[in-house]
JSON list of C-alpha atoms in Angstrom, two decimals:
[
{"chain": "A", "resi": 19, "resn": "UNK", "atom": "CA", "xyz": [-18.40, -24.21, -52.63]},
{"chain": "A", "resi": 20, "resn": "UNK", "atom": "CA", "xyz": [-16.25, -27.36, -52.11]},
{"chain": "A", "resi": 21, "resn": "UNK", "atom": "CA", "xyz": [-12.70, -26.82, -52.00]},
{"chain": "A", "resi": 22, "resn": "UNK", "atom": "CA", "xyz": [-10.12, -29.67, -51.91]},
{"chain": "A", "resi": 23, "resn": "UNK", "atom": "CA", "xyz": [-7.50, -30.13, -49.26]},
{"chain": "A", "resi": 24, "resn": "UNK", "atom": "CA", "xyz": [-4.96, -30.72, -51.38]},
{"chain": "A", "resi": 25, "resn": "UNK", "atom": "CA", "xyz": [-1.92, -28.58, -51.98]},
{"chain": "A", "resi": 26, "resn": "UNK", "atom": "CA", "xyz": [0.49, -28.56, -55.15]},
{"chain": "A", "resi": 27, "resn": "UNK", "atom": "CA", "xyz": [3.27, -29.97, -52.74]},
{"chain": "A", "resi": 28, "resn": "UNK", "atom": "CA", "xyz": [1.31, -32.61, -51.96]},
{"chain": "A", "resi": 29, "resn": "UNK", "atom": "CA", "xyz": [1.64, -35.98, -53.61]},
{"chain": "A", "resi": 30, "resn": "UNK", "atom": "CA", "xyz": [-0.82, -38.34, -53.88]},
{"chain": "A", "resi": 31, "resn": "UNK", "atom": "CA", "xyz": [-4.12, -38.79, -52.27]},
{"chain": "A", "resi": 32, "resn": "UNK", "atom": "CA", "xyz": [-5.25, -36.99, -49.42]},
{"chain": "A", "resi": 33, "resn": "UNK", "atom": "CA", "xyz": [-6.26, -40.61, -47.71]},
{"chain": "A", "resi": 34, "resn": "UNK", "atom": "CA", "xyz": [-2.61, -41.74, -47.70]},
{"chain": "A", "resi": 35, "resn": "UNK", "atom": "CA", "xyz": [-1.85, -43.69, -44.38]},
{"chain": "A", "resi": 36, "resn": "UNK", "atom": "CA", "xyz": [1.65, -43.51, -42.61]},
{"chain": "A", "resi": 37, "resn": "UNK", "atom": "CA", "xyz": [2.47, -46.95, -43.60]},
{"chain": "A", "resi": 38, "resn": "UNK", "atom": "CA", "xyz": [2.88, -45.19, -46.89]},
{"chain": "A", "resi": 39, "resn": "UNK", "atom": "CA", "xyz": [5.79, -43.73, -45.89]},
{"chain": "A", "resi": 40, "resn": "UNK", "atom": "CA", "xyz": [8.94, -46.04, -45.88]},
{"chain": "A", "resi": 41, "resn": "UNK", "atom": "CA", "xyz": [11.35, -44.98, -43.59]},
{"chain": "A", "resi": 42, "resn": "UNK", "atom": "CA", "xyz": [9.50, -42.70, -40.96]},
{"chain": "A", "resi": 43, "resn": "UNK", "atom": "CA", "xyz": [9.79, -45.16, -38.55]},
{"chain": "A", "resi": 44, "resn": "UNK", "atom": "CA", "xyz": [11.97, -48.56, -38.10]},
{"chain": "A", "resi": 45, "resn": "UNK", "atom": "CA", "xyz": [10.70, -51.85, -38.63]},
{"chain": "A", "resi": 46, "resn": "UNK", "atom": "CA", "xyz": [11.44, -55.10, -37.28]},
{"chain": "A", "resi": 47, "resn": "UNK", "atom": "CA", "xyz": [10.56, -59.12, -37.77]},
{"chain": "A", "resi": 48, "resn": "UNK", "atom": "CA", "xyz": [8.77, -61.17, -35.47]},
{"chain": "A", "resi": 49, "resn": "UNK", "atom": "CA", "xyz": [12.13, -62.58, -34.98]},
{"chain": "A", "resi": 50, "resn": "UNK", "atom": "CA", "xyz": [13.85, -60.08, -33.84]},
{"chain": "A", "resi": 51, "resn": "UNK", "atom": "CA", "xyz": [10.87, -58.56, -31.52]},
{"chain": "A", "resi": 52, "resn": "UNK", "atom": "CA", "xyz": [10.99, -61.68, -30.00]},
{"chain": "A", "resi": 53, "resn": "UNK", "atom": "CA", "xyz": [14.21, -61.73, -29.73]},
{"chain": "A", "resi": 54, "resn": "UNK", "atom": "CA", "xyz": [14.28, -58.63, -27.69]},
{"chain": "A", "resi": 55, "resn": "UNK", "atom": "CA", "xyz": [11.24, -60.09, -26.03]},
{"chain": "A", "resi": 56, "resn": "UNK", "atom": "CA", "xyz": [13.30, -63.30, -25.04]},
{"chain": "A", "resi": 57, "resn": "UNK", "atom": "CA", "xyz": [16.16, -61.53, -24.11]},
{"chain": "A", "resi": 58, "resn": "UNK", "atom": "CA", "xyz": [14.31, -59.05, -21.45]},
{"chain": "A", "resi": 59, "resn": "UNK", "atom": "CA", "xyz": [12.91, -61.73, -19.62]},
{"chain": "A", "resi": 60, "resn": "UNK", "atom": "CA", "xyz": [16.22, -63.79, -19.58]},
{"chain": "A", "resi": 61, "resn": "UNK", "atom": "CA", "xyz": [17.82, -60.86, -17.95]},
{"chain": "A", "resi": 62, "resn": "UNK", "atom": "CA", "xyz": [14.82, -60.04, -15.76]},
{"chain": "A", "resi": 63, "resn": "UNK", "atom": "CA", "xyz": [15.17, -63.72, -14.40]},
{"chain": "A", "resi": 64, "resn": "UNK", "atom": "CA", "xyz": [18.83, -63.00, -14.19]},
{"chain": "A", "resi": 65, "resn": "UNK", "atom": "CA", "xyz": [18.38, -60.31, -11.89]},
{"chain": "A", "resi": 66, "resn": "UNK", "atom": "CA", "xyz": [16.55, -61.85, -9.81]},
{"chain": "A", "resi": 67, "resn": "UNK", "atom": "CA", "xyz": [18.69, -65.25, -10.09]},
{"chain": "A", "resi": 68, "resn": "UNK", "atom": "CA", "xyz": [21.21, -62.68, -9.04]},
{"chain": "A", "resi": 69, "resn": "UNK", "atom": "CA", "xyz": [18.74, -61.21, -5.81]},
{"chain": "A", "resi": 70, "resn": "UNK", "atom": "CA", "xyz": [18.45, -65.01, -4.80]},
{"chain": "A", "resi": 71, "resn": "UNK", "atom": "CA", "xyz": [22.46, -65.66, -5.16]},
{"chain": "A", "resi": 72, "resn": "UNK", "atom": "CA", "xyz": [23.16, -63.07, -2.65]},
{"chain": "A", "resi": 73, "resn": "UNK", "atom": "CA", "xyz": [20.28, -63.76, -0.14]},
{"chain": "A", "resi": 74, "resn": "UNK", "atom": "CA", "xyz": [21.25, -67.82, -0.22]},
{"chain": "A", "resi": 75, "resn": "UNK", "atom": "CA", "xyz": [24.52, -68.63, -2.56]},
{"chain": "A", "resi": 76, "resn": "UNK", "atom": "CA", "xyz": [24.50, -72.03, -4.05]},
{"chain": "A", "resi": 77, "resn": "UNK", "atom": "CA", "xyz": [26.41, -73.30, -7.03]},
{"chain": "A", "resi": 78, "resn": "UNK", "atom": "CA", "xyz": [22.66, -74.05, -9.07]},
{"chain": "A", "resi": 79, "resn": "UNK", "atom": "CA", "xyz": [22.19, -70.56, -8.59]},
{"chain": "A", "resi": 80, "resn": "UNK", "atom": "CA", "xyz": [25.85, -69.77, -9.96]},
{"chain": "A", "resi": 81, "resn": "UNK", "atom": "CA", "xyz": [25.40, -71.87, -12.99]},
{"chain": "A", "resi": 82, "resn": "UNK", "atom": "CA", "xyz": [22.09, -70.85, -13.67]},
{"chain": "A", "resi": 83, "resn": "UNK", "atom": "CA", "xyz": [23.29, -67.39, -13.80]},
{"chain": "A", "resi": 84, "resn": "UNK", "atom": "CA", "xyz": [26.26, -68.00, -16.10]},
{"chain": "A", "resi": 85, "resn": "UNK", "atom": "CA", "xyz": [23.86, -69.59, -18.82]},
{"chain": "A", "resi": 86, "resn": "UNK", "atom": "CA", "xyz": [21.26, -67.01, -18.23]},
{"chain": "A", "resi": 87, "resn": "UNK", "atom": "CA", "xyz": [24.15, -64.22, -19.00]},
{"chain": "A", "resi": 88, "resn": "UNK", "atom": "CA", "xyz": [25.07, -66.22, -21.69]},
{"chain": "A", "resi": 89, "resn": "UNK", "atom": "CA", "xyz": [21.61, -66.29, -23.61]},
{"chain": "A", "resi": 90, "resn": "UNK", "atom": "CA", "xyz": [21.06, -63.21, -22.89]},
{"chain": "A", "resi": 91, "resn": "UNK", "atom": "CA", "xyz": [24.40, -62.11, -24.41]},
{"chain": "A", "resi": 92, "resn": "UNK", "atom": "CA", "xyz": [23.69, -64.36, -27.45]},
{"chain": "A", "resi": 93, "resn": "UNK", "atom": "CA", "xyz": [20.34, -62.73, -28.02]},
{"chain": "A", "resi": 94, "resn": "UNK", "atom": "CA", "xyz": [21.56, -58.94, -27.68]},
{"chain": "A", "resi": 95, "resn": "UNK", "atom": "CA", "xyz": [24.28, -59.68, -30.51]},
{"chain": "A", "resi": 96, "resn": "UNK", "atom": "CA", "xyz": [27.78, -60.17, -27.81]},
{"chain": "A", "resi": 97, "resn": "UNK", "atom": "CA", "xyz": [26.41, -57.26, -25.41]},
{"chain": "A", "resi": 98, "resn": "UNK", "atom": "CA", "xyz": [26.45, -58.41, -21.65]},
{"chain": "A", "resi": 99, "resn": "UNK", "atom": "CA", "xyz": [23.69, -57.71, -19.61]},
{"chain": "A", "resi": 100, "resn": "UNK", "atom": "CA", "xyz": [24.51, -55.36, -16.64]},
{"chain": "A", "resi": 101, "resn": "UNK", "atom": "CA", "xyz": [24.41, -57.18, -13.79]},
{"chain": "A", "resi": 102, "resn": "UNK", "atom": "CA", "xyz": [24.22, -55.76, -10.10]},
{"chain": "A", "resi": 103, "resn": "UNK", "atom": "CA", "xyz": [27.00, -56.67, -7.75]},
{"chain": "A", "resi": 104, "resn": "UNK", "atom": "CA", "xyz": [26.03, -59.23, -5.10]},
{"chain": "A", "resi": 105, "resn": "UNK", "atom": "CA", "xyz": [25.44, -57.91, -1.93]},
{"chain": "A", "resi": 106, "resn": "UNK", "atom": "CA", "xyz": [23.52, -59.69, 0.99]},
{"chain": "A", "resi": 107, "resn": "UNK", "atom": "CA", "xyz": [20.20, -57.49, 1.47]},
{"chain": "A", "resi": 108, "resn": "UNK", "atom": "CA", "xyz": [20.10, -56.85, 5.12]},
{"chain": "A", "resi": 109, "resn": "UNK", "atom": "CA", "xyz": [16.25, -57.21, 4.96]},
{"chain": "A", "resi": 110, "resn": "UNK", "atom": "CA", "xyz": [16.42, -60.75, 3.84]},
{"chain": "A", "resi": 111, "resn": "UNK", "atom": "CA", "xyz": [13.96, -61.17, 1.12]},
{"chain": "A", "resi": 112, "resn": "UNK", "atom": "CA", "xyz": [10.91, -64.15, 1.82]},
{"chain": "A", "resi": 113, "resn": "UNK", "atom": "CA", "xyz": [13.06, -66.33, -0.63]},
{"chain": "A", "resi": 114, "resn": "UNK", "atom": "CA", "xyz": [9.49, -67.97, -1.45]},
{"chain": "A", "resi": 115, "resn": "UNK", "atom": "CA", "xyz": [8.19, -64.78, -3.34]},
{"chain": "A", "resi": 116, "resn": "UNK", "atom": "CA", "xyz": [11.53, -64.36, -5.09]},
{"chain": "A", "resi": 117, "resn": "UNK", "atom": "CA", "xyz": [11.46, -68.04, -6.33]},
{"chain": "A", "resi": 118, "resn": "UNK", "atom": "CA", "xyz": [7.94, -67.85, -7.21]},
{"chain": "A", "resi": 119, "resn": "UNK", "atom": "CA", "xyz": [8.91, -64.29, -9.14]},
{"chain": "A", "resi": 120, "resn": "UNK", "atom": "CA", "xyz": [11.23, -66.10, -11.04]},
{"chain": "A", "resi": 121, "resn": "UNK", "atom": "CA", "xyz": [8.82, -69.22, -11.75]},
{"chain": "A", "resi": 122, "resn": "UNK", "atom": "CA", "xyz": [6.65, -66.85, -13.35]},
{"chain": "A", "resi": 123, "resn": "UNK", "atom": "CA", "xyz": [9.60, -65.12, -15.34]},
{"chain": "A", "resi": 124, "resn": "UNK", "atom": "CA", "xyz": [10.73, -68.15, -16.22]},
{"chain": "A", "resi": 125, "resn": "UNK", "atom": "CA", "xyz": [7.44, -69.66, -17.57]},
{"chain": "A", "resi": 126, "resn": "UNK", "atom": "CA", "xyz": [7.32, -65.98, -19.40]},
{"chain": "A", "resi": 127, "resn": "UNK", "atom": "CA", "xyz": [10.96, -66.92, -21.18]},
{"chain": "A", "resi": 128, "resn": "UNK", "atom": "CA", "xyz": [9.90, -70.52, -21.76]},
{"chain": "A", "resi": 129, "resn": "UNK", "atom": "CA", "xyz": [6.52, -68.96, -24.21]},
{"chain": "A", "resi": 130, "resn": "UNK", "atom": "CA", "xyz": [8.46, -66.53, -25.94]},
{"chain": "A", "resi": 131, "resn": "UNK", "atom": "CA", "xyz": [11.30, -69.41, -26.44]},
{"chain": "A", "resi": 132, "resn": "UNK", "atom": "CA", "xyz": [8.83, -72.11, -27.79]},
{"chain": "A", "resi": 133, "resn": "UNK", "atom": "CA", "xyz": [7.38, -69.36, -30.13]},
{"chain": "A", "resi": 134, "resn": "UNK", "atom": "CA", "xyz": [10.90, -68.78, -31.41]},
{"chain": "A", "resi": 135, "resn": "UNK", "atom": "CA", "xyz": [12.07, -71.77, -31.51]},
{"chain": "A", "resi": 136, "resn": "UNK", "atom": "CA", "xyz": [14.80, -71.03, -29.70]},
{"chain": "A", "resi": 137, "resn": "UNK", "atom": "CA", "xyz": [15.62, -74.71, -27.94]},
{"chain": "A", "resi": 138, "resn": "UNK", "atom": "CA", "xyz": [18.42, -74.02, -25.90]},
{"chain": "A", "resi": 139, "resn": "UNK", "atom": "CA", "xyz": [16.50, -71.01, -24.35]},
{"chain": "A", "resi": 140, "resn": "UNK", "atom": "CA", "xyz": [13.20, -72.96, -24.38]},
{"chain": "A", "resi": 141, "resn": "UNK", "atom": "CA", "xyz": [15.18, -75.79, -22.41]},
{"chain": "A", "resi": 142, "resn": "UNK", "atom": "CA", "xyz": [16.90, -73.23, -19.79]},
{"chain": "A", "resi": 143, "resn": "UNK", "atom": "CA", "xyz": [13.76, -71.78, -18.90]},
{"chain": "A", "resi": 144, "resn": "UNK", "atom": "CA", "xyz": [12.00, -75.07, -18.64]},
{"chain": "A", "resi": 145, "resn": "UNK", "atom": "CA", "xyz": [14.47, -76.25, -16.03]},
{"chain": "A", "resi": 146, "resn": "UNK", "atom": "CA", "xyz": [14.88, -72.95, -14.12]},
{"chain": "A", "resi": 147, "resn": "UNK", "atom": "CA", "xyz": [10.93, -73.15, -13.66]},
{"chain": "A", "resi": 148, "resn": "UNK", "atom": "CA", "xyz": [11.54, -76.93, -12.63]},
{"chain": "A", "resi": 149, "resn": "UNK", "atom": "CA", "xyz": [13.94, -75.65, -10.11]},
{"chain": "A", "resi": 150, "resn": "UNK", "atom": "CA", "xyz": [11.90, -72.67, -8.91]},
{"chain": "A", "resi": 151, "resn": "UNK", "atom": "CA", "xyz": [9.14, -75.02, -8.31]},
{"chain": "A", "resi": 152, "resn": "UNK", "atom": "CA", "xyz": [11.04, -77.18, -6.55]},
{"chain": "A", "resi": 153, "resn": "UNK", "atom": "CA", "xyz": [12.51, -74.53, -3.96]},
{"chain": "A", "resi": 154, "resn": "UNK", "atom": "CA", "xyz": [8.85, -73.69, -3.56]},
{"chain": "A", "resi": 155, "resn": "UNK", "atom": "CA", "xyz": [8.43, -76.98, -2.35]},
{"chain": "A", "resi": 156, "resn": "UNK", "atom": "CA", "xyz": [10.79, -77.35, -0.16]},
{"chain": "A", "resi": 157, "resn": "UNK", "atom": "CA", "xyz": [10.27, -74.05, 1.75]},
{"chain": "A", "resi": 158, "resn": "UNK", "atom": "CA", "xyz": [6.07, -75.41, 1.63]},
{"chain": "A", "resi": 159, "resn": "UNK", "atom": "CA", "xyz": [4.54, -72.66, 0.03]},
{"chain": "A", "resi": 160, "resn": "UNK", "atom": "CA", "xyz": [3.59, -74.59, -2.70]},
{"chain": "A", "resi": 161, "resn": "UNK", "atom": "CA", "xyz": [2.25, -78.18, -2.61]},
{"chain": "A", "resi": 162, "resn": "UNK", "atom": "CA", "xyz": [4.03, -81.18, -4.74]},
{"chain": "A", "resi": 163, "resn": "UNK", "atom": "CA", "xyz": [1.21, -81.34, -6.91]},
{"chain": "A", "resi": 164, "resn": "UNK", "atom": "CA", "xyz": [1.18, -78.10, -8.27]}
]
């Protein structure tokens, strides 16, 4: 005959889910899993703000990096992000695929920013793409119109 699955220590139904259980697992907002979001990509486009310091220094590049640290410091509650000392590669990176890397990452920070909305982020993105775009330009691998 039928017999049932459940045992005296067991509570409840036998169709209970593990959202039933409150503290098996933590939970987060949509804030703050953005805000991790936000912050990974800030210090992914750090690092490689960091690669394109070090392959051709300019004081853009410095200040971008300073405010990129400093969001992503902001977002990670005071911690800094590690940061790799700079060190001319002695392969010489195409700087054109490590500005259009960092395009893309910053395009990537600028979506998770405007869903935040985190403006100061949002607007540090939005001008590190501008300036990405721009290098791209100038070295021709991408055209003025886009």
């Amino acid at each position: 005959m039928y017999e049932p699955i459940r045992t005296p220590s067991s509570r409840g139904s036998v169709h209970t889910t593990m959202a039933d259980t409150p503290a098996d697992f933590p939970h987060r907002s949509r804030e703050e899993e953005l805000d991790i979001q936000l912050a990974g990509h800030l210090a992914a486009l750090l690092a490689v703000t960091d690669e394109l310091r070090a392959a051709s220094p300019s004081a853009d590049l410095d200040t971008a990096a300073a405010r990129l640290a400093q969001q992503v410091t902001r977002l990670r509650q005071g911690r800094t992000p590690v940061r790799s000392p700079l060190a001319a590669d002695p392969a010489k990176p195409r700087l054109a695929a490590v500005h259009e890397r960092a395009h893309a990452l910053a395009g990537r920070a600028l979506l998770v920013a405007a869903s935040r909305a985190d403006t100061s982020a949002a607007i540090l993105a939005a001008q590190r793409m501008d300036a990405h775009a721009a290098a791209l330009v100038e070295t021709g691998e991408l055209s003025a119109t886009g």
